PDB file of C-alpha atoms and ligand atoms in Angstrom:
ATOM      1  CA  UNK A   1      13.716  -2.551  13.932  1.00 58.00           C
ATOM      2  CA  UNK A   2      16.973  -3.363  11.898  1.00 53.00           C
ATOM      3  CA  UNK A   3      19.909  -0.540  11.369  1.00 57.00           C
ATOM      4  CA  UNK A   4      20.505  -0.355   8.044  1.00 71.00           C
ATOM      5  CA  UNK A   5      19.245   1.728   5.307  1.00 89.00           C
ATOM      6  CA  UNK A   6      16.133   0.306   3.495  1.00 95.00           C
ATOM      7  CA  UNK A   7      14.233   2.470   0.793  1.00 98.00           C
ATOM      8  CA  UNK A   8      10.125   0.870   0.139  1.00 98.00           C
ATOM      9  CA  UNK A   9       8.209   2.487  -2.964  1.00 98.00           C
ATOM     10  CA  UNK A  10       4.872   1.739  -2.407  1.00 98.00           C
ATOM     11  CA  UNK A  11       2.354   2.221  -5.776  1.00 98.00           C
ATOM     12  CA  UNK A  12      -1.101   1.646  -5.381  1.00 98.00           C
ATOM     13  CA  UNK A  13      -4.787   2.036  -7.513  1.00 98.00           C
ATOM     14  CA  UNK A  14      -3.227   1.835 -10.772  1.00 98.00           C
ATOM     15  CA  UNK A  15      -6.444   1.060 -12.157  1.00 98.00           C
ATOM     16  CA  UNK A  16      -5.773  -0.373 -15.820  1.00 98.00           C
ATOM     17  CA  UNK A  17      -8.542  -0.666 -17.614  1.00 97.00           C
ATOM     18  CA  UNK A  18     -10.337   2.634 -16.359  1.00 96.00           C
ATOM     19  CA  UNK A  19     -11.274   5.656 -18.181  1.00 96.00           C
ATOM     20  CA  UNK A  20      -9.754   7.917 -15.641  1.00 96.00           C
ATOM     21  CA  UNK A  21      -6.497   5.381 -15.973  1.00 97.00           C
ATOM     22  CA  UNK A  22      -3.613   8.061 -17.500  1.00 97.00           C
ATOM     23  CA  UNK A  23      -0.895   6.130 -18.971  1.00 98.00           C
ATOM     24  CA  UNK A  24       1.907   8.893 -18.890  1.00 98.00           C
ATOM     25  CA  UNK A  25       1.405   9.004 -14.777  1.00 98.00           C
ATOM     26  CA  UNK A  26       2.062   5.451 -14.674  1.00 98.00           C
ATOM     27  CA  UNK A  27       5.490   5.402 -17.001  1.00 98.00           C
ATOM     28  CA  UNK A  28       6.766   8.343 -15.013  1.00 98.00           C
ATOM     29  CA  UNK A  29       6.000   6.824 -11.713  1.00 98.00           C
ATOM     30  CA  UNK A  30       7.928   3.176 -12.876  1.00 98.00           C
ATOM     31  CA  UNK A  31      10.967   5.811 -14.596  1.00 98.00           C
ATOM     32  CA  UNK A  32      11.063   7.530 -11.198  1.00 98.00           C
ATOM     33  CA  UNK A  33      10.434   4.179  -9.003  1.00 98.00           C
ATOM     34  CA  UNK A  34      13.896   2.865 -10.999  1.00 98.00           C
ATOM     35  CA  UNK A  35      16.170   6.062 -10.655  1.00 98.00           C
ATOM     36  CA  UNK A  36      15.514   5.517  -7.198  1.00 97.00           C
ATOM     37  CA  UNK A  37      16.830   1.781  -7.314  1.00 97.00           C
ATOM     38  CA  UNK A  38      14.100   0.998  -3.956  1.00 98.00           C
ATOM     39  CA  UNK A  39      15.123  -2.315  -1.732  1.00 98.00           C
ATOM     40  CA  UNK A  40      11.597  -3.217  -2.307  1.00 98.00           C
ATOM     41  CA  UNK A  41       8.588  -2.104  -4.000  1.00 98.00           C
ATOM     42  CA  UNK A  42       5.075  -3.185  -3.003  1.00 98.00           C
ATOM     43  CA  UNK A  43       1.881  -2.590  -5.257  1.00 98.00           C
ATOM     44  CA  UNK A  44      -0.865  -2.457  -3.048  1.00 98.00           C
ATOM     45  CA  UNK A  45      -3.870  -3.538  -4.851  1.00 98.00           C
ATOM     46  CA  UNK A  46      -6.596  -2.676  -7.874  1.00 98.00           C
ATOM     47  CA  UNK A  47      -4.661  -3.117  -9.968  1.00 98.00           C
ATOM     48  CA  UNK A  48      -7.476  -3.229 -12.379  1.00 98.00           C
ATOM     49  CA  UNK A  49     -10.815  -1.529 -13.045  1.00 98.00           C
ATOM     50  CA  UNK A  50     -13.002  -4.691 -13.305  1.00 98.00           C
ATOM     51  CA  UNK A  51     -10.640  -8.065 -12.810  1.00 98.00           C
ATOM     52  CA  UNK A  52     -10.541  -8.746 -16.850  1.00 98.00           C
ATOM     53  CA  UNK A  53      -8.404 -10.732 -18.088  1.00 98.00           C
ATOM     54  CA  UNK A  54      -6.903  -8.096 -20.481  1.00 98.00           C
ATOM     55  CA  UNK A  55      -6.752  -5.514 -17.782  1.00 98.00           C
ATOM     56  CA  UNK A  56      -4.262  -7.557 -15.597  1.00 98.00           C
ATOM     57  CA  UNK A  57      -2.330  -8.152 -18.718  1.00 98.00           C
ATOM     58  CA  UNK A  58      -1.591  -4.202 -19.095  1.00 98.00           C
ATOM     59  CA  UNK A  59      -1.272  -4.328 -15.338  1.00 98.00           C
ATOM     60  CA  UNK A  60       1.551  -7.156 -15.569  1.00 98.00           C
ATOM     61  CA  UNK A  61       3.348  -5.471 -18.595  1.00 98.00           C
ATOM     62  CA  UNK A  62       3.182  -2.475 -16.020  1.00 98.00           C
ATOM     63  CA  UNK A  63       4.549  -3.671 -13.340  1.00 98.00           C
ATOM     64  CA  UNK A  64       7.438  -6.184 -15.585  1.00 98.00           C
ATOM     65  CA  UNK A  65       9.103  -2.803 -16.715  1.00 98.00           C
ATOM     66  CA  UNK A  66       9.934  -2.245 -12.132  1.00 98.00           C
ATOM     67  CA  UNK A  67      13.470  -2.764 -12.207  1.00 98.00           C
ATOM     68  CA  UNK A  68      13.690  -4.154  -9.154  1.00 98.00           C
ATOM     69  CA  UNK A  69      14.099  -7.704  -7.250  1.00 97.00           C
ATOM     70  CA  UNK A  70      11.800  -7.676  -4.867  1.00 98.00           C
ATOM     71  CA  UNK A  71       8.512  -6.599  -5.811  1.00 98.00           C
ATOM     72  CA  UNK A  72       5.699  -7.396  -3.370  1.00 98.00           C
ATOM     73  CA  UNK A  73       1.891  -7.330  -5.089  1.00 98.00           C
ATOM     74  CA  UNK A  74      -1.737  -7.759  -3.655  1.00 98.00           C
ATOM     75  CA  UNK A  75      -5.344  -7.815  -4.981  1.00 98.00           C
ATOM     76  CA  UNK A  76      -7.860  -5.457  -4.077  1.00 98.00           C
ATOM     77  CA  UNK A  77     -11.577  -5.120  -4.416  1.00 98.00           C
ATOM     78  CA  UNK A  78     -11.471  -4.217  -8.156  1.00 98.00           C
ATOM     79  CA  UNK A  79      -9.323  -7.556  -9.041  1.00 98.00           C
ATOM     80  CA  UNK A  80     -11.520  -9.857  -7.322  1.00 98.00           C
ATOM     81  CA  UNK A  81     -14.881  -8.260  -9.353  1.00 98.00           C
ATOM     82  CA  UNK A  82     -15.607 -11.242 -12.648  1.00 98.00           C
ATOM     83  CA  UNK A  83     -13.306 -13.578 -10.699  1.00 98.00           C
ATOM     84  CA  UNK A  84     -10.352 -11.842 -11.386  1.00 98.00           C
ATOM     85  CA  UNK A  85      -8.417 -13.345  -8.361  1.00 97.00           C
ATOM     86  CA  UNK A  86      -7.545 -16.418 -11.226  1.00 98.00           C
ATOM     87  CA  UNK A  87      -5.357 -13.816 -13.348  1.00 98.00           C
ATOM     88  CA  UNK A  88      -4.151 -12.707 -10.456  1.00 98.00           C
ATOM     89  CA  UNK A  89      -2.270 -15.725  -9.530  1.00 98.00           C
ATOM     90  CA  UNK A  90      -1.747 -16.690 -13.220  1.00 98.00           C
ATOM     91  CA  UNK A  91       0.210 -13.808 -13.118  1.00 98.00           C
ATOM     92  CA  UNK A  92       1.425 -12.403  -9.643  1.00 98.00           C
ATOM     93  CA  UNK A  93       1.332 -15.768  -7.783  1.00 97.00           C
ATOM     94  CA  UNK A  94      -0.377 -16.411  -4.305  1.00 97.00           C
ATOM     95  CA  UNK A  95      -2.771 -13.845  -2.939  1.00 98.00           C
ATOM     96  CA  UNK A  96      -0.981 -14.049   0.444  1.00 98.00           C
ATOM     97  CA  UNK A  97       2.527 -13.472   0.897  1.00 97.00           C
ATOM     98  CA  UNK A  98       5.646 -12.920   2.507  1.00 98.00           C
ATOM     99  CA  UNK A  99       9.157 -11.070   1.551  1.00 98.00           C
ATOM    100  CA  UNK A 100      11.436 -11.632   3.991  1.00 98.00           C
ATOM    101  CA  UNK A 101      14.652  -9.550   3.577  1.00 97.00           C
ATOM    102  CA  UNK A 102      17.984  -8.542   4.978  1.00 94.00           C
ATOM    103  CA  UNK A 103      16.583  -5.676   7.005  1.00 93.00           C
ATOM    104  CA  UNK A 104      12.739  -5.902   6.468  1.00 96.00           C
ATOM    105  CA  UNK A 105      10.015  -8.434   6.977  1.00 97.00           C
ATOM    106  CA  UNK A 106       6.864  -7.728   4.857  1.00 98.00           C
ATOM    107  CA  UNK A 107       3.550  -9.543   4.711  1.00 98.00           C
ATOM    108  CA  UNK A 108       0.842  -8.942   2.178  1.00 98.00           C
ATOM    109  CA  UNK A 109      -2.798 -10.565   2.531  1.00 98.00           C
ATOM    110  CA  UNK A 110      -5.957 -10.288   0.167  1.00 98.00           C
ATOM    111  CA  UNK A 111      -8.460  -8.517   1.990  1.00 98.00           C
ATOM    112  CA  UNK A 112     -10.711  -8.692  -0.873  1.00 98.00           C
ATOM    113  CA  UNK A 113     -14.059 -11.006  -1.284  1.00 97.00           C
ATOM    114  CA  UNK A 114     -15.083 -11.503  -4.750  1.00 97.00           C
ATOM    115  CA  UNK A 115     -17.754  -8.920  -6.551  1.00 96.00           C
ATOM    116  CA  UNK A 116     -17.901  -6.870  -2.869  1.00 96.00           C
ATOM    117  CA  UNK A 117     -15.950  -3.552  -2.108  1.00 96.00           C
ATOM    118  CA  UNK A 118     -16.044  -4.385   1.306  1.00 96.00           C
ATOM    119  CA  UNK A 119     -12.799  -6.858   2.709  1.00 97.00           C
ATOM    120  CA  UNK A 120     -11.386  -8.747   5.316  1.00 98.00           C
ATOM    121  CA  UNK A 121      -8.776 -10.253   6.540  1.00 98.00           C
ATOM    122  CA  UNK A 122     -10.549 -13.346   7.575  1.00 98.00           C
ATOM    123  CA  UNK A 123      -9.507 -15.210  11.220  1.00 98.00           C
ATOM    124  CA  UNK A 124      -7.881 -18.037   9.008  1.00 98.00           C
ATOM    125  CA  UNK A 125      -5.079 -16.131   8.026  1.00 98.00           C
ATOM    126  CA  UNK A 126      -4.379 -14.351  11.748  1.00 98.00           C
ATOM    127  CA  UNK A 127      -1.737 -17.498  12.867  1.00 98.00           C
ATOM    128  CA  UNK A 128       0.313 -16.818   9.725  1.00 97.00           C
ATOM    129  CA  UNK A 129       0.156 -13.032  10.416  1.00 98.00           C
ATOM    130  CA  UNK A 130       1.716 -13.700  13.945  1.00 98.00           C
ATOM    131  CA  UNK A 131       3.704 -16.287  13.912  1.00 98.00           C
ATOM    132  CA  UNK A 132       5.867 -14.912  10.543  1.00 98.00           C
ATOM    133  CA  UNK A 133       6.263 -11.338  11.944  1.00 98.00           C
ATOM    134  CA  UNK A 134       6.841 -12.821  15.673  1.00 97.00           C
ATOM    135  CA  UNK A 135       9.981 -14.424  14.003  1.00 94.00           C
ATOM    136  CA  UNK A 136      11.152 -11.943  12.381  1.00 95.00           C
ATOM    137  CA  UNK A 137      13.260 -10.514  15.307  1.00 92.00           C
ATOM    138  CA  UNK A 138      14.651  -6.934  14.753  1.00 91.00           C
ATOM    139  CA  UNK A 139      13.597  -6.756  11.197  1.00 94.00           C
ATOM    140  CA  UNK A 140      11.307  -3.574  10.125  1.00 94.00           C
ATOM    141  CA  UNK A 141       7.613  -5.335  10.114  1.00 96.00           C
ATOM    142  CA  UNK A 142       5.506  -4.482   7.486  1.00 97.00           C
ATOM    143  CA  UNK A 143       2.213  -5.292   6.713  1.00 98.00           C
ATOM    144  CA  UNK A 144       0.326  -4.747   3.437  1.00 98.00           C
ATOM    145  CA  UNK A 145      -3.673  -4.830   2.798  1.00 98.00           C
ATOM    146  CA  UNK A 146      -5.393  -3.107   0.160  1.00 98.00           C
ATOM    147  CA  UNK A 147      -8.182  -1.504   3.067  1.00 98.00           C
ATOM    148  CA  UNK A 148      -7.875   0.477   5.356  1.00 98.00           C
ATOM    149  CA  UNK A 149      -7.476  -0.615   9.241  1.00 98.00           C
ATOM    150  CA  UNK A 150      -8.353   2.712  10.392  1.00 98.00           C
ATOM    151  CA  UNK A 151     -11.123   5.536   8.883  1.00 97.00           C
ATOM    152  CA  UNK A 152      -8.985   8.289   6.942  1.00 94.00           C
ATOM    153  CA  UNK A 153     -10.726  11.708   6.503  1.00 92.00           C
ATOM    154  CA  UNK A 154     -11.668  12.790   3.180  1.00 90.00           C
ATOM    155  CA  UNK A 155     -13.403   9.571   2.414  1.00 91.00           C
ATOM    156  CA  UNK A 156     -17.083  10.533   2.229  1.00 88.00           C
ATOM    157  CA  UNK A 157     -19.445   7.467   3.949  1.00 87.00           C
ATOM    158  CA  UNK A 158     -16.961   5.320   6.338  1.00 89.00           C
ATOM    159  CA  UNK A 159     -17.561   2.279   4.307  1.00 90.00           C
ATOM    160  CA  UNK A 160     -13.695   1.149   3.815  1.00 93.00           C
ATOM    161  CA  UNK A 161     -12.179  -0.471   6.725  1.00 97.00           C
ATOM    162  CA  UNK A 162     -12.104  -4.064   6.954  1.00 97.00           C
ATOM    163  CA  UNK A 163     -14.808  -5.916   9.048  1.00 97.00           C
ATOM    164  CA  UNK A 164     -12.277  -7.056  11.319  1.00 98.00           C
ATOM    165  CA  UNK A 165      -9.912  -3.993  11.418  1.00 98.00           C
ATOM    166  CA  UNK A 166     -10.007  -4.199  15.336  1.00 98.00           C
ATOM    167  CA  UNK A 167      -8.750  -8.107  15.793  1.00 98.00           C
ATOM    168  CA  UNK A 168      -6.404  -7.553  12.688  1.00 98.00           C
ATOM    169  CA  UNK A 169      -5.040  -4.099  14.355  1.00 98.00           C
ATOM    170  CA  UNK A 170      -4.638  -5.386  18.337  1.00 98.00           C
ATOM    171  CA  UNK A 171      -2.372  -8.520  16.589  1.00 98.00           C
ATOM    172  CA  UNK A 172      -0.227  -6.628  14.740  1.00 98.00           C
ATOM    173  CA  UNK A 173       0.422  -4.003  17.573  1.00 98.00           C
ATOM    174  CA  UNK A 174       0.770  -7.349  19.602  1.00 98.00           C
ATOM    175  CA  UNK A 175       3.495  -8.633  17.221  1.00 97.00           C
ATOM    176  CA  UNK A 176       5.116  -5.086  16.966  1.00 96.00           C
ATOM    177  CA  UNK A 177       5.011  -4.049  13.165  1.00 97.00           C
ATOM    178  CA  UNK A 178       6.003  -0.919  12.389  1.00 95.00           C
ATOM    179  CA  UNK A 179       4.284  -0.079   9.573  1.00 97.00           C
ATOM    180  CA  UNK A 180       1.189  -1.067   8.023  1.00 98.00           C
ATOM    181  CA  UNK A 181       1.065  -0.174   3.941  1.00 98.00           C
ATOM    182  CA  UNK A 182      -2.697   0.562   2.365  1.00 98.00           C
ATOM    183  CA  UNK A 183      -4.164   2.061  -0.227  1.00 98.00           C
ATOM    184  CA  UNK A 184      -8.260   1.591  -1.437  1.00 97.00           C
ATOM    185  CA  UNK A 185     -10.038   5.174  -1.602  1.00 95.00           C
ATOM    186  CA  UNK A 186      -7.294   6.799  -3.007  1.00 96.00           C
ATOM    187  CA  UNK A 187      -6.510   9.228  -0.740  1.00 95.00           C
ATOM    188  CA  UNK A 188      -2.909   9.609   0.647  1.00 95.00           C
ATOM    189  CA  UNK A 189      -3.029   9.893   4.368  1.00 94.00           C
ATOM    190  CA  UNK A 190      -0.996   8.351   7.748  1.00 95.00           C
ATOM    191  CA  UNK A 191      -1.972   7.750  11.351  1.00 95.00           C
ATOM    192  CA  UNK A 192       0.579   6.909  14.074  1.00 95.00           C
ATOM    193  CA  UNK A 193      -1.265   4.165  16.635  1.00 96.00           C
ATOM    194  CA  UNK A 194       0.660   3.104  19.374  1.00 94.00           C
ATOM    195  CA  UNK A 195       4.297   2.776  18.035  1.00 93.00           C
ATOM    196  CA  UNK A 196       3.065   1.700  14.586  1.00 95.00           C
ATOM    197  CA  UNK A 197       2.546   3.757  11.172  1.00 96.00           C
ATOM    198  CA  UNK A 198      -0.261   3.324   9.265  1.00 97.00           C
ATOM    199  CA  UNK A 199       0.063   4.912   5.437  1.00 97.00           C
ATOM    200  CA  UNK A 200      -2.124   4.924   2.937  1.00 97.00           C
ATOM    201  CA  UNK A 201      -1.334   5.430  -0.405  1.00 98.00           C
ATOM    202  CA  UNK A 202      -3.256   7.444  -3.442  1.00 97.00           C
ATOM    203  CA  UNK A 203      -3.600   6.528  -6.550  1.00 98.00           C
ATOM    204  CA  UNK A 204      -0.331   6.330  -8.529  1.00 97.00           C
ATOM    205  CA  UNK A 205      -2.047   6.662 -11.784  1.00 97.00           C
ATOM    206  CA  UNK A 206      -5.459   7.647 -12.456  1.00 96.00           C
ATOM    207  CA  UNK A 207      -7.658  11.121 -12.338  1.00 94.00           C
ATOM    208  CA  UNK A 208      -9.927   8.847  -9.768  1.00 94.00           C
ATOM    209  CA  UNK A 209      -8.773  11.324  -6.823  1.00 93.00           C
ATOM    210  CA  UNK A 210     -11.020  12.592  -4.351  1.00 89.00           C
ATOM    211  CA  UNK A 211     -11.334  16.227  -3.614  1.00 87.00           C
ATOM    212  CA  UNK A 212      -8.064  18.101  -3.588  1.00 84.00           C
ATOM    213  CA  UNK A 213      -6.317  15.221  -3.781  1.00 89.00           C
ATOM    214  CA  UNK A 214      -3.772  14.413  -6.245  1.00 93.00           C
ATOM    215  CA  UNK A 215      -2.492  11.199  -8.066  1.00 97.00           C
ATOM    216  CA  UNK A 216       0.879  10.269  -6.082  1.00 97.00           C
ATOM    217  CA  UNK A 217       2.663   7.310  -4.248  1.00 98.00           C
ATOM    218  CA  UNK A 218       4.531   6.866  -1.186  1.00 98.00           C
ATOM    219  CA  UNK A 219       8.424   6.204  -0.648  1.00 98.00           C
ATOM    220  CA  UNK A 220       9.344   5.180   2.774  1.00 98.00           C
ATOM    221  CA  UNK A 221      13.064   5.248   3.587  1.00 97.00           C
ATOM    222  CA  UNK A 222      13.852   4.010   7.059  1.00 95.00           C
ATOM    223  CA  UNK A 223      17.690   4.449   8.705  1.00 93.00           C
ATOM    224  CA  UNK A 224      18.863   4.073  11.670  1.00 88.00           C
ATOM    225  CA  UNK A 225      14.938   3.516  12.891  1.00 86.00           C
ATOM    226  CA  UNK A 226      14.061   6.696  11.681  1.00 93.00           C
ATOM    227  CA  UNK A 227      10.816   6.049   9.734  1.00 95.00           C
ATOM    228  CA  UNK A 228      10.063   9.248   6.919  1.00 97.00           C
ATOM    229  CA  UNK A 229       7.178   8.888   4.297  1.00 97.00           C
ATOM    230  CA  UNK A 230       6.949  11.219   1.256  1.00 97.00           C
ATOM    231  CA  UNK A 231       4.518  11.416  -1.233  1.00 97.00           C
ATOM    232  CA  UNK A 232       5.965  11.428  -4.738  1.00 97.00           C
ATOM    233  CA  UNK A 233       3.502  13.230  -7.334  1.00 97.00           C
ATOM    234  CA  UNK A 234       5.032  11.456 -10.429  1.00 97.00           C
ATOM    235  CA  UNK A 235       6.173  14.318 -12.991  1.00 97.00           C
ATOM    236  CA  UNK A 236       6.670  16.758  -9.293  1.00 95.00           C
ATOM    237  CA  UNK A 237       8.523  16.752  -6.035  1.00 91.00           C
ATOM    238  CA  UNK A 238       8.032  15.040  -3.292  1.00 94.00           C
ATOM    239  CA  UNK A 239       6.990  16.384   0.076  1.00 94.00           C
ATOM    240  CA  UNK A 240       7.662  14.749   3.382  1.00 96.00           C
ATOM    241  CA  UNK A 241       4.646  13.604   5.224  1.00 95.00           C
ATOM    242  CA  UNK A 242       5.526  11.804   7.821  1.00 95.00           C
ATOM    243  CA  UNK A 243       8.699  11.315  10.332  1.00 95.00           C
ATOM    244  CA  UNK A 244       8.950   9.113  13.284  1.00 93.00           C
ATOM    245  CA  UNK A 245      11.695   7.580  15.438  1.00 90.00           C
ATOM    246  CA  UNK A 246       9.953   4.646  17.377  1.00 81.00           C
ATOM    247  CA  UNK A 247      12.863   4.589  19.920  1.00 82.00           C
ATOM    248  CA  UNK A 248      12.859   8.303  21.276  1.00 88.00           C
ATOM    249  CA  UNK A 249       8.912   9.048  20.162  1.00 85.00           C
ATOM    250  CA  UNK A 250      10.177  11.796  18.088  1.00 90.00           C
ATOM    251  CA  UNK A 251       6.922  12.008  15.758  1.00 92.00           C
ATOM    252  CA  UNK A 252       6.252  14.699  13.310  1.00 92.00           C
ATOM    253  CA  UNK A 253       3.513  14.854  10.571  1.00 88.00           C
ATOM    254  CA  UNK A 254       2.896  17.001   7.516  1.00 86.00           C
ATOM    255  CA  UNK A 255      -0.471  18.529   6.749  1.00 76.00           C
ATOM    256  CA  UNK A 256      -2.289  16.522   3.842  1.00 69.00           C
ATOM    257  CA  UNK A 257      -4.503  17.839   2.029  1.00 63.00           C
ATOM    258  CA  UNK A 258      -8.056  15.540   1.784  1.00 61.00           C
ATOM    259  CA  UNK A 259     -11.643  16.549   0.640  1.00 50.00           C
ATOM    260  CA  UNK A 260     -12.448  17.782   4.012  1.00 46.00           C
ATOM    261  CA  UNK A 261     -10.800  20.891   4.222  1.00 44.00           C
ATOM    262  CA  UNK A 262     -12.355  21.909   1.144  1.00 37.00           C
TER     263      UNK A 262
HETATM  264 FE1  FE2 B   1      -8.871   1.817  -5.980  1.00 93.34          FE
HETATM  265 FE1  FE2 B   2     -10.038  -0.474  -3.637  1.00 93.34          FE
END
């Protein structure tokens, strides 16, 4: 993992288009997102409530006012519902793709199947997986997919991992990423599994929360290998959820709050 200082803002379920879809959450996440002047920023999928055409528009206008250079965006299972994966490259570009910076490596892959909420990765896409992270030497590896790799709590019915979470998760241990970047059920959340993070996000902008969860993102800041996630409730503070140092072990994790302590 690289030395320098490198500051992710990760947004995910922004959901234009839905009922529960609150505009003010979104304009105060994108005002916060650009006072914070990220190295990257990666929107993590469903980005819309149904794929429409007009939905990805609002989504696009969105996501033009993120002031910054390298913005990283995937599908997820609500874009690829009415064959909304064609807006989505219209407008974002390839479904699949990589950001390869000074100090960070990130790829994102469509996990999504058209008109299903269930995803994959899909075998075909495992050699580019490997072989752009394995030369990516001591960049920060991070990999982006709209489901989840690994159950969370808090989710109801485990329903939401991809089919091949296990093959997917034993190559990217195998290629060393540090983190892996999620979002999907909307319910903020981190596991540690061997020396990699796994984070999922909530929902950045919508009252589509589950349990005592609330709408917020994530901001990862990483310096000197020392990994820390927050949670940013747009409008509120944030609150530190997670802290690791691969190198020494040092691991330390907040209590979240999810539907099953209720
Ligand atoms: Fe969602
Ligand atoms: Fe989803």
């Amino acid at each position: 993992m690289g030395k320098g200082r490198v500051t992710i803002c990760q947004i995910s379920d922004i959901h234009c288009g839905n009922a529960r879809f609150i505009p003010d959450l979104l304009d105060r996440t994108i005002i916060e997102v650009n006072r914070m002047n990220p190295t990257a920023v990666v929107v993590s999928g469903d980005l819309t409530d149904a794929g429409y055409r007009e939905e990805f528009e609002q989504a696009a206008e969105y996501i033009d006012r993120i002031e910054c250079e390298h913005i990283m965006v995937i599908p997820g299972n609500h874009d690829a519902r009415n064959v909304g994966y064609i807006h989505f490259e219209r407008l974002f570009g390839e479904r699949h793709s990589v950001m390869d910076l000074d100090e960070a490596i990130l790829v994102g892959v469509d996990s999504s199947e058209p008109d299903l909420n269930d995803g994959q990765v899909g075998r075909e896409h495992y050699e580019f997986i490997t072989d752009t992270f394995s030369g990516a030497g001591e960049k920060l590896k991070i990999f982006v997919v709209h489901h989840h790799l690994i159950p969370l709590p808090g989710t109801g019915r485990e329903r939401n991992i991809v089919y091949d979470a296990g093959d997917v998760l034993q190559r990217l241990v195998d290629v060393e990423v540090d983190l892996v970047l999620s979002g999907h059920k909307h319910v903020p959340y981190s596991w540690k599994l061997e020396n990699m993070l796994i984070v999922n996000a909530g929902t950045a902008s919508t009252l589509r929360v589950r349990g005592d969860t609330r709408p917020c993102y994530n901001i990862i800041e990483v310096e000197d290998e020392q990994v820390e996630v927050f949670r940013k409730y747009p409008f509120k503070r944030r609150e530190l959820a997670v802290s690791f140092q691969p190198r020494t072990q040092q691991y330390s994790r907040s209590k979240e709050r999810v539907a099953s302590e209720l």
